[in-house]
Coordinates of C-alpha atoms (C1' of nucleotides) in Angstrom, one line a residue:
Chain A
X19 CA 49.1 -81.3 17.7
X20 CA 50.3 -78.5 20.5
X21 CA 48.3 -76.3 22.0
X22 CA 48.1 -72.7 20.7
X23 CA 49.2 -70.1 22.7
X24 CA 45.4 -68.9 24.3
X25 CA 44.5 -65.2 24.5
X26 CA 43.3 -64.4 28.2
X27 CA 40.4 -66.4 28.1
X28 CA 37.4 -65.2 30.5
X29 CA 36.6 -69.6 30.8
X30 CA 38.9 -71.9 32.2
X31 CA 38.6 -75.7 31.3
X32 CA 40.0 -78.2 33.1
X33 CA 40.0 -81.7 32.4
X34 CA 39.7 -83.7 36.0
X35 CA 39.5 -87.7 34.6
X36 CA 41.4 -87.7 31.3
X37 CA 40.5 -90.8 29.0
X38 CA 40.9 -94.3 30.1
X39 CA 41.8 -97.3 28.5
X40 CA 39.4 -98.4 26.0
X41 CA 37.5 -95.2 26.0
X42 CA 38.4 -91.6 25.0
X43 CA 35.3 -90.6 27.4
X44 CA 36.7 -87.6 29.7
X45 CA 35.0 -85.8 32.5
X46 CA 36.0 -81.9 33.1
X47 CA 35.2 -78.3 34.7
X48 CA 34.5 -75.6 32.8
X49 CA 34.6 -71.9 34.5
X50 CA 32.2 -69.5 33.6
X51 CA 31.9 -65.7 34.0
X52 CA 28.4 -66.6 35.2
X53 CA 29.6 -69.9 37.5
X54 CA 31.2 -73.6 36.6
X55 CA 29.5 -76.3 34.8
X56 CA 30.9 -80.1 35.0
X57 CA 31.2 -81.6 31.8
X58 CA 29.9 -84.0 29.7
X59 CA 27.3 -81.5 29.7
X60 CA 24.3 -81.0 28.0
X61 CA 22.8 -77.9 27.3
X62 CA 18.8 -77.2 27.0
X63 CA 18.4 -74.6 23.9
X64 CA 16.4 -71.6 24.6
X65 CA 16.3 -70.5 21.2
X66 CA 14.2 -66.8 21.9
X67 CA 15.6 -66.5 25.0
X68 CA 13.3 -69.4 26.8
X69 CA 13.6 -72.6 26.7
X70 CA 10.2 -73.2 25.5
X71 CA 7.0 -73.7 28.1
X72 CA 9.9 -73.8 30.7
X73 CA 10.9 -70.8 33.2
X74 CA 14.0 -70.3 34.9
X75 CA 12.8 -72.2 38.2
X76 CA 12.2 -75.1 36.4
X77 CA 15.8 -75.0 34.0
X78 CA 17.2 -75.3 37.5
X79 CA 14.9 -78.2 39.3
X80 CA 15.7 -80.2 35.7
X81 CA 19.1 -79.5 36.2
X82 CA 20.2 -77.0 33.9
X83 CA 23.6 -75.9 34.2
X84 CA 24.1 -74.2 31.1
X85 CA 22.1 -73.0 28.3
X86 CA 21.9 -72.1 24.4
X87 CA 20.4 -69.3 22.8
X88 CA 20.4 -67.9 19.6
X89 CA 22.0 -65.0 18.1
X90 CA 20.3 -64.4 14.7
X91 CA 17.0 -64.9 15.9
X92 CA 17.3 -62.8 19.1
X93 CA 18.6 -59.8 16.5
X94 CA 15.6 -59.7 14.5
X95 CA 13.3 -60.4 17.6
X96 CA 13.4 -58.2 20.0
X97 CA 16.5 -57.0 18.8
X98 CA 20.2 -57.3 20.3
X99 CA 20.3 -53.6 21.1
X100 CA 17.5 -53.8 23.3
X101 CA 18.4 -56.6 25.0
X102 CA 21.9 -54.9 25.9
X103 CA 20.0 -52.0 27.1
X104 CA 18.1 -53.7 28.7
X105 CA 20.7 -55.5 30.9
X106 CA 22.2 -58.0 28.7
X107 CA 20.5 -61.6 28.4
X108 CA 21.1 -62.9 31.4
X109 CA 18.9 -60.3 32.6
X110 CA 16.5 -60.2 30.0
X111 CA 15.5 -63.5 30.5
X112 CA 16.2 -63.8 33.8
X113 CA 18.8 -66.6 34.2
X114 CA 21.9 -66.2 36.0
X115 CA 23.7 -69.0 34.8
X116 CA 25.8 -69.8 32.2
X117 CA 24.9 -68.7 28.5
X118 CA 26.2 -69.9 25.1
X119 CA 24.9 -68.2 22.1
X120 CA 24.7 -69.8 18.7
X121 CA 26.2 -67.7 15.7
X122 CA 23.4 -67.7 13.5
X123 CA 25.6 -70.7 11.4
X124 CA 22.4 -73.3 12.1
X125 CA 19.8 -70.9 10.1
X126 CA 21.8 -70.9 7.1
X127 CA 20.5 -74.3 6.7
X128 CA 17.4 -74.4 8.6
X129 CA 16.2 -71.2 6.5
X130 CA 17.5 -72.4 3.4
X131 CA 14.9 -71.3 0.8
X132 CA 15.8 -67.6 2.7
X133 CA 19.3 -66.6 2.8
X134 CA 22.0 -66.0 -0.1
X135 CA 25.8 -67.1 0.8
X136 CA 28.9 -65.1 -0.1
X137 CA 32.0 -64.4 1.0
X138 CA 31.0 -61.3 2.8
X139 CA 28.4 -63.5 5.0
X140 CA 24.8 -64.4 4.8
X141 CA 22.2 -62.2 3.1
X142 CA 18.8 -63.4 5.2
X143 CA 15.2 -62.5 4.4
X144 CA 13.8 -62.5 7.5
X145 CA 11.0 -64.9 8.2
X146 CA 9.1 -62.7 10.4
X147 CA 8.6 -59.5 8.0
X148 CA 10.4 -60.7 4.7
X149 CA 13.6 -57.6 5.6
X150 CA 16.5 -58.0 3.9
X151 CA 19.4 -58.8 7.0
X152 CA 23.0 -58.8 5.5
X153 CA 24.5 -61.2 8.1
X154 CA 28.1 -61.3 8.2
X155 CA 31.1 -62.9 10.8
X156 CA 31.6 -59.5 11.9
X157 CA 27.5 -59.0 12.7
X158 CA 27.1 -62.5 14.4
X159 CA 30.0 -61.2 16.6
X160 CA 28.6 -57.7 17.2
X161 CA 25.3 -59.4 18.4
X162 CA 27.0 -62.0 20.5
X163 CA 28.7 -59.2 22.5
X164 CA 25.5 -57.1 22.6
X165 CA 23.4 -60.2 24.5
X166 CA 26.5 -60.4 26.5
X167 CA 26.7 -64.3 26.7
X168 CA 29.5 -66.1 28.2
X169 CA 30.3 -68.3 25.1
X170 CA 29.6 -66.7 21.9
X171 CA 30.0 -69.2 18.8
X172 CA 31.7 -68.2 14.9
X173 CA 29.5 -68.2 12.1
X174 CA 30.1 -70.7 10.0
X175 CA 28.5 -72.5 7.2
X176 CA 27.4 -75.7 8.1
X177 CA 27.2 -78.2 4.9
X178 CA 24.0 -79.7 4.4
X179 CA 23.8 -83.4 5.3
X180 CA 23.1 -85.6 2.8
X181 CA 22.8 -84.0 -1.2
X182 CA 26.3 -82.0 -1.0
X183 CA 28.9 -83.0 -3.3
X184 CA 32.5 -83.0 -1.8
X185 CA 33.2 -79.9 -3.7
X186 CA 30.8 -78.2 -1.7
X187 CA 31.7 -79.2 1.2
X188 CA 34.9 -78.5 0.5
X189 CA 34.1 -74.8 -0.4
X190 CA 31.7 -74.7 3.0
X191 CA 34.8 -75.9 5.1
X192 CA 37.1 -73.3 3.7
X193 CA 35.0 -70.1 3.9
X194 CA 34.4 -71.5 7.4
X195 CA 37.8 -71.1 8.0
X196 CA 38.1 -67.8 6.4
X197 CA 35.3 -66.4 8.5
X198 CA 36.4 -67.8 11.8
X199 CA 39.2 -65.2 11.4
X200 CA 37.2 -63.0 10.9
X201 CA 35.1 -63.5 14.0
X202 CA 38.5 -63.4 16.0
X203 CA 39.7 -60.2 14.5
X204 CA 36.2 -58.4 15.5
X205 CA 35.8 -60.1 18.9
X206 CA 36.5 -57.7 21.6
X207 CA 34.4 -58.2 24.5
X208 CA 36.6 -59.6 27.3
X209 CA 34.7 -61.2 29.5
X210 CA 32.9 -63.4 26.4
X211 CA 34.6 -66.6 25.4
X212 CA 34.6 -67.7 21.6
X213 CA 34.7 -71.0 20.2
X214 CA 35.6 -72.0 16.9
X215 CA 33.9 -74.1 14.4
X216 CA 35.2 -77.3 12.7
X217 CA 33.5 -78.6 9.7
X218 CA 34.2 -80.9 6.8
X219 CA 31.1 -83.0 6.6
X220 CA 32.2 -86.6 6.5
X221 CA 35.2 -86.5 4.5
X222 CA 38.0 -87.3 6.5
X223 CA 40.5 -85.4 5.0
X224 CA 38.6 -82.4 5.0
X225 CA 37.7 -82.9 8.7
X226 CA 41.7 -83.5 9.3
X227 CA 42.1 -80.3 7.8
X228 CA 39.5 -78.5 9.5
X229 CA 40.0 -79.4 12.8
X230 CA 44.1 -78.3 11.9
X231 CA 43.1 -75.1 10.9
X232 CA 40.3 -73.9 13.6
X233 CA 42.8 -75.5 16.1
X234 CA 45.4 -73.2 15.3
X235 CA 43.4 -70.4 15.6
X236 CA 43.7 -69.3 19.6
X237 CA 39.5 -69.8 20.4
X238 CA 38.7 -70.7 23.9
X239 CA 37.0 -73.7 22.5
X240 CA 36.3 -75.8 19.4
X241 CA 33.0 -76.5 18.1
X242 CA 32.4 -79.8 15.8
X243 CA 29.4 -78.9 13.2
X244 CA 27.7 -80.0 10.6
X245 CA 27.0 -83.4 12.1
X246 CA 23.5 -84.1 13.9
X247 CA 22.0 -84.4 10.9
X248 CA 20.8 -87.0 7.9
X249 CA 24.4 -89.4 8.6
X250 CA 24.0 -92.5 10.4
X251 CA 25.7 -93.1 13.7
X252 CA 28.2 -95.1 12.3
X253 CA 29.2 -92.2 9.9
X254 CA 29.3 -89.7 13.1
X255 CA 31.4 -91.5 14.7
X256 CA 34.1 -91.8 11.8
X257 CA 34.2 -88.0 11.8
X258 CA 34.3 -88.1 15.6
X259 CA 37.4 -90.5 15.0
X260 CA 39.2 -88.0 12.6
X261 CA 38.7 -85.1 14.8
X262 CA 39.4 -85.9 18.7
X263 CA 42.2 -88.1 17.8
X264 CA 43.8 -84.6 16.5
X265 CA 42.9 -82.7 19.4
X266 CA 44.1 -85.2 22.0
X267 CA 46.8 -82.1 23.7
X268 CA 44.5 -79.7 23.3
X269 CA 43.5 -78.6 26.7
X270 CA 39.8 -76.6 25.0
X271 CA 36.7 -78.1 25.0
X272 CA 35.1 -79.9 22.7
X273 CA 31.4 -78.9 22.1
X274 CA 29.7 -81.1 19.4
X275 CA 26.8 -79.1 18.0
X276 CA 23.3 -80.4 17.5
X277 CA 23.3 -83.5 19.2
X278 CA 20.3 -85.2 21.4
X279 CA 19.1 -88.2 21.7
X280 CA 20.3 -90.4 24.6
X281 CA 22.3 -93.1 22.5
X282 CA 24.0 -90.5 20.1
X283 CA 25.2 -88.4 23.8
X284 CA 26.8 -91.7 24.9
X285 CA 28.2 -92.9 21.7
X286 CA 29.8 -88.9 21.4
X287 CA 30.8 -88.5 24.8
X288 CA 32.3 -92.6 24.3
X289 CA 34.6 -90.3 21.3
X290 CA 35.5 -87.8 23.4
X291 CA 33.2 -84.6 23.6
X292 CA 32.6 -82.9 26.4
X293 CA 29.4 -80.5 25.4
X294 CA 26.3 -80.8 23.8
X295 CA 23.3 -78.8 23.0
X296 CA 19.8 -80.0 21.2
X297 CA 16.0 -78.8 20.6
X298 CA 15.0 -82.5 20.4
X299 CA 13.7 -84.2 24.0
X300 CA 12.5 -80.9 24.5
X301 CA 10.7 -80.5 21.1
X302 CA 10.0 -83.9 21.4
X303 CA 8.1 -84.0 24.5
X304 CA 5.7 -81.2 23.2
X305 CA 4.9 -83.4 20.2
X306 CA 4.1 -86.2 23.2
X307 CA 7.0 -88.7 22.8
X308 CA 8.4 -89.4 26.8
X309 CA 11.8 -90.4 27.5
X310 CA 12.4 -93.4 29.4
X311 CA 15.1 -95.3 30.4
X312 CA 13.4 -98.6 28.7
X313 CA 12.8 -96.7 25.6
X314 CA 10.2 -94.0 24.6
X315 CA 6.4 -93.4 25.2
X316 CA 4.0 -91.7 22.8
X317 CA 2.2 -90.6 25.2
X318 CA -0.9 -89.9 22.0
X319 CA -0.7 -93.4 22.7
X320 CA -5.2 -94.6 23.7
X321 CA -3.2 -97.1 25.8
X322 CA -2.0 -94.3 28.4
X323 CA -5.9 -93.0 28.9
X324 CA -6.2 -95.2 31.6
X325 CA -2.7 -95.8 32.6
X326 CA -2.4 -94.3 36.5
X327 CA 1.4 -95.3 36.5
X328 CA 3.8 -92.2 36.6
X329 CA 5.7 -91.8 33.1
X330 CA 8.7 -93.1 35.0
X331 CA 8.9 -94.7 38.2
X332 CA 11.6 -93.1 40.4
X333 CA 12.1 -90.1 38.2
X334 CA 12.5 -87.0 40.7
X335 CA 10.5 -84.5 37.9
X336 CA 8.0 -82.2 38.2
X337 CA 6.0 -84.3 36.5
X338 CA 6.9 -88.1 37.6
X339 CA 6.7 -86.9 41.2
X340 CA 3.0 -85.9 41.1
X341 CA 0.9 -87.2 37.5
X342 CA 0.0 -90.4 35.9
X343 CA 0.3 -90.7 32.3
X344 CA -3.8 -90.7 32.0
X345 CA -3.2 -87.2 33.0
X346 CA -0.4 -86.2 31.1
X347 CA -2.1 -87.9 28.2
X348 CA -5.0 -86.2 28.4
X349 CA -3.6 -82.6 28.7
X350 CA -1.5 -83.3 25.6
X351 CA -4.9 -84.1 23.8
X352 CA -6.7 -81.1 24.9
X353 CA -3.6 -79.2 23.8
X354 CA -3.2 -77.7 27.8
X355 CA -0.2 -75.6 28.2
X356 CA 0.6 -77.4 31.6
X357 CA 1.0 -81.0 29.5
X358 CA 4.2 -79.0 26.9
X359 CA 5.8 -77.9 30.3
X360 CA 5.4 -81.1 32.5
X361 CA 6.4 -83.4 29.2
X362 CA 9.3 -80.7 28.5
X363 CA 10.7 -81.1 32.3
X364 CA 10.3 -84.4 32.2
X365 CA 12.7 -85.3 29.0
X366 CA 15.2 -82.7 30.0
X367 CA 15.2 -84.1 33.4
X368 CA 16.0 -87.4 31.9
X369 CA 18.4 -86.4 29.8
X370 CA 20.7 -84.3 32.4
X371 CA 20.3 -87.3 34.5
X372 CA 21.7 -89.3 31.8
X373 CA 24.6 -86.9 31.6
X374 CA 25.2 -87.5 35.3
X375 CA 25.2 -90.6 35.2
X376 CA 27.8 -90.4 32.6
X377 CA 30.1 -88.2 34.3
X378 CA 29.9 -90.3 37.6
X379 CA 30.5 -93.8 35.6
X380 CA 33.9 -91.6 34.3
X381 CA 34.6 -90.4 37.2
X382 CA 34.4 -93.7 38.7
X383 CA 36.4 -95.1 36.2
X384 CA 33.8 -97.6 35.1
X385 CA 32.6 -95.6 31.5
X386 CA 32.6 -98.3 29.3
X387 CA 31.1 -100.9 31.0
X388 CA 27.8 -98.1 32.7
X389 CA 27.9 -97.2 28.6
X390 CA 27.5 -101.1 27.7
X391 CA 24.5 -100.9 30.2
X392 CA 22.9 -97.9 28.5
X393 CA 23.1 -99.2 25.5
X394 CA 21.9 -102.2 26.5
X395 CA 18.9 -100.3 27.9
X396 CA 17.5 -98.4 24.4
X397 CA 17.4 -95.4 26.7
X398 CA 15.4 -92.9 24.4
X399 CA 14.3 -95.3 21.4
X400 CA 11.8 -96.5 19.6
X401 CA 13.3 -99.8 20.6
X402 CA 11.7 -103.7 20.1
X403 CA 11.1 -103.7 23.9
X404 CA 9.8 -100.1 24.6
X405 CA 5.9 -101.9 24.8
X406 CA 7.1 -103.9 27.1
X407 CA 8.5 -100.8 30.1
X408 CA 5.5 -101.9 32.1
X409 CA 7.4 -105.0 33.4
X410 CA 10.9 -103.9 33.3
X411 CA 10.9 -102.8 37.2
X412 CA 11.7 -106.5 37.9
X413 CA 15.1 -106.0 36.6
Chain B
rU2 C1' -52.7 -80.7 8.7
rC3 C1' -50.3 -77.7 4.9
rC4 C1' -45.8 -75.3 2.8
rG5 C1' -40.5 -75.0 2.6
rG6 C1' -35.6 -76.7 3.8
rC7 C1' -32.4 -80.6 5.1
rG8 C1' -30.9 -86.0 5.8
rU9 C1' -23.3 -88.1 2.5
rA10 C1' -17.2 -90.8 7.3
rG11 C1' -17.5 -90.3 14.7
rC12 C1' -18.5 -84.5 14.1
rU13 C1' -19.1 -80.1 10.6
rC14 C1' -19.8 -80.2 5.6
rA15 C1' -18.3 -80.2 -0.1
rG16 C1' -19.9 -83.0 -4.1
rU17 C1' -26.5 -82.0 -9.0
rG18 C1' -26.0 -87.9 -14.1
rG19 C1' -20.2 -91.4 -14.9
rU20 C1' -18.5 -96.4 -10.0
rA21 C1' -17.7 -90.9 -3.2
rG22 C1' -14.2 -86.1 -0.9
rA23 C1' -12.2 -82.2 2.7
rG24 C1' -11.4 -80.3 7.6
rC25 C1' -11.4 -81.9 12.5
rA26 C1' -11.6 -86.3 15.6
rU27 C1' -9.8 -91.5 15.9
rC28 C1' -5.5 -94.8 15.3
rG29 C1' -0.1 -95.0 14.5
rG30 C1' 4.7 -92.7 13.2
rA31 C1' 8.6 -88.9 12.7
rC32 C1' 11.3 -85.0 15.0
rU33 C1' 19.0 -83.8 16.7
rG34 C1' 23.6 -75.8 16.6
rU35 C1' 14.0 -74.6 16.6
rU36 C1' 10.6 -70.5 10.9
rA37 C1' 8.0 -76.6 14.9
rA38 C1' 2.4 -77.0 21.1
rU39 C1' 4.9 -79.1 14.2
rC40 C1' 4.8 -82.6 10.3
rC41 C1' 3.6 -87.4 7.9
rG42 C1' 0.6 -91.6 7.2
rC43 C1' -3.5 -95.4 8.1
rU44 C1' -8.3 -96.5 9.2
rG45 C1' -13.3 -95.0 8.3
rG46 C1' -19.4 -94.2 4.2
rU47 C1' -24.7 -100.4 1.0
rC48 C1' -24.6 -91.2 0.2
rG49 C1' -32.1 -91.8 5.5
rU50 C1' -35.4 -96.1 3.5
rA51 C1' -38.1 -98.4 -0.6
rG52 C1' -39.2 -98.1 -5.5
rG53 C1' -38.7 -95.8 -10.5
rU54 C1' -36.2 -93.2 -14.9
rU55 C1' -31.3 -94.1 -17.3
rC56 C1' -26.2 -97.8 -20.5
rG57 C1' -25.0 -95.5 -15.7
rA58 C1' -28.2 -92.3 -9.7
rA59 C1' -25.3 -89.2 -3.7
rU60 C1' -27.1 -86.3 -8.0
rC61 C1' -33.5 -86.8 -11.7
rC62 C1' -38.8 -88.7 -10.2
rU63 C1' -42.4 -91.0 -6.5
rA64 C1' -43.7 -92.6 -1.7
rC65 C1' -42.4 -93.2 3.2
rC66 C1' -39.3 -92.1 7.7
rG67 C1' -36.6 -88.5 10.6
rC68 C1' -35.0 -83.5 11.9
rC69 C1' -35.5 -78.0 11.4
rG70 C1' -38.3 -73.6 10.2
rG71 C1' -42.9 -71.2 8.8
rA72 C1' -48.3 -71.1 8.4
rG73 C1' -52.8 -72.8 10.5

RNA sequence: UCCGGCGUAGCUCAGUGGUAGAGCAUCGGACUGUUAAUCCGCUGGUCGUAGGUUCGAAUCCUACCGCCGGAG
């Protein structure tokens, strides 16, 4: 497929190590209005404008380059226009790097039971108050350019994993398409760069299609949704196959939406994507599960009460560098505020350090045998041998 | 000493004649473009003790033990 002919784009991407043999892993630069981030890149999501129980100091000791927020919930709460007038988001919130905004798309499933779809948009009842909010492509871009962040996303209609018949997802894809117009024809804001959406569940053909039409359209990036969700790995990656095969001379970035947990980053960025975003280690580590790279702790766990070991040995974190796990298990069980941000820094420390790690093996050239090694190493999982992390220094 | 109340799961308590429940705690699990410091599940009790009435008692009766309150 050729490459469309961009609008000025206010990002620049560059791809520095293109895909080797065996591998169609790829390491880049993407140029932001608010400074660069290196891809494969993960980005924490800060869905009200904070990643939750973490401030902007400790986005940056983690190593934060880039972060999500969310459009439909910052426009009911505290309100887009305020933000604007209140200095954008950036300000707002007090971070001064990079900013993507999701489009609202995600709540259409996640608030299911709330919203009405039509080919005019999303009619929400809002789950604060019980307001009607008539969210359309046109109002998800509006907002977008009122929080002023640097990548504002289309709305779109994901497909619900799992129960959808083809039909529907058929119908989901091609109003996605019909809206991502849309959102191009009402984006104005030149220093904002918009990606596009591709959807078309796991049905190859409608995938294929998809990622033809979104690809045409001239976005400064290209979004893959509506995976992350009930389909097995094996399933992902087929999509994954469909789409980035399509896109191979397309010099955008490629941002798969919703993804988190250690394996499913390496088998994705193993397919070819180069962004990322996902509530889970971060959600994760306030319900107590720790990230290592021998597997996961439950850190409700009685067996860490008396543990004075550090959650990981070696890990640079906020947390690793100065507590035991008898403490950390302890202020998760008295339900401390200091235990959600010291767990939270901890995971998200992990996995941007598994990103680097990534991008250095591509870099290096070595990808697929340093992904071999991950894999190997159940990074993230409730894995056979994650009992066992107490003896794994030895190796 | 008398009068009254109460003794049911680790804790706080429902359950007043038909073979025991809840919340929390414990123990374990899940979580993927956040309505989530959330959710799910498993353990766990000879119903203070001993008798009695009854086809059947946590439940009714008697005695005793313990705790609380009141009166002397």
């Amino acid at each position: 497929m050729t490459a469309v002919e961009p609008r000025t784009s206010p990002i620049s991407f560059e791809v520095t190590h293109p895909a080797g043999v065996g591998t169609r892993a790829r390491a880049g630069r993407l140029e932001t209005p608010h400074g660069a981030i290196e891809t494969p890149i993960f980005m924490p999501v800060g869905t009200n404008a904070t990643v939750k129980a973490l401030d902007p100091d400790d986005l940056r000791e983690v190593g934060a380059q880039i972060i999500l927020s969310n459009t439909y919930h910052l426009s009911i709460r505290p309100g887009h226009e305020r933000i604007r007038e209140l200095g954008g988001l950036h300000h707002f919130m007090g971070w001064d790097r990079p900013i993507l905004t999701d489009s609202g798309g995600f709540q259409v499933v996640s608030l299911g039971r709330l919203r009405e779809i039509s080919e005019d948009g999303v009619r929400f009842r809002s789950h604060l108050d019980g307001a009607l909010i008539d969210y359309t492509p046109e109002h998800a871009i509006a907002v977008q350019e009122a929080l002023g962040s640097d990548i504002a996303v289309c709305l779109d209609q994901p497909v619900p994993p799992g129960s959808s018949t083809r039909r529907e997802v058929a119908d989901a894809t091609a109003r996605t398409q019909r809206w991502a117009e849309r959102c191009l024809d009402a984006h104005a804001r030149s220093d904002q760069a918009l990606f596009g959406i591709i959807q078309g569940g796991l049905e190859p053909d409608l995938r294929a299609g998809s990622t033809a039409a979104i690809a045409a359209l001239p976005f400064d990036g290209l979004c893959i949704g509506g995976l992350a969700g009930d389909e097995s790995a094996a399933e992902r990656r087929r999509a994954l196959d469909v789409v980035v095969p399509l896109l191979e001379d397309d010099p955008r970035p490629r941002y798969l939406m919703g993804l988190g947990s250690p394996m499913d980053l390496l088998d994705a960025v193993d397919a070819g994507i180069d962004m990322f975003d996902s509530v889970l280690p971060a959600r994760v580590a306030r319900n107590a599960t720790l990230w290592v790279p021998e597997g996961r702790l439950n850190m409700r766990n009685a067996r860490f009460l008396d543990d004075p070991r550090p959650v990981q040995d070696g890990c640079p974190c906020r947390l690793c560098r100065s507590f035991s796990r008898a403490y950390l298990a302890h202020l998760l069980r008295a339900d401390e505020m200091l235990g959600y941000r010291l767990a939270t820094c901890h995971n998200l420390t992990f996995t941007l350090d598994f990103m680097a790690t990534i991008r250095r093996a591509i870099r290096a050239g070595t990808f697929p045998q340093t992904m071999r090694q991950l894999r190997a190493s159940r990074a993230g999982t409730n894995g056979a041998d994650s009992r066992d992390e107490g003896r794994v220094k030895s190796e």
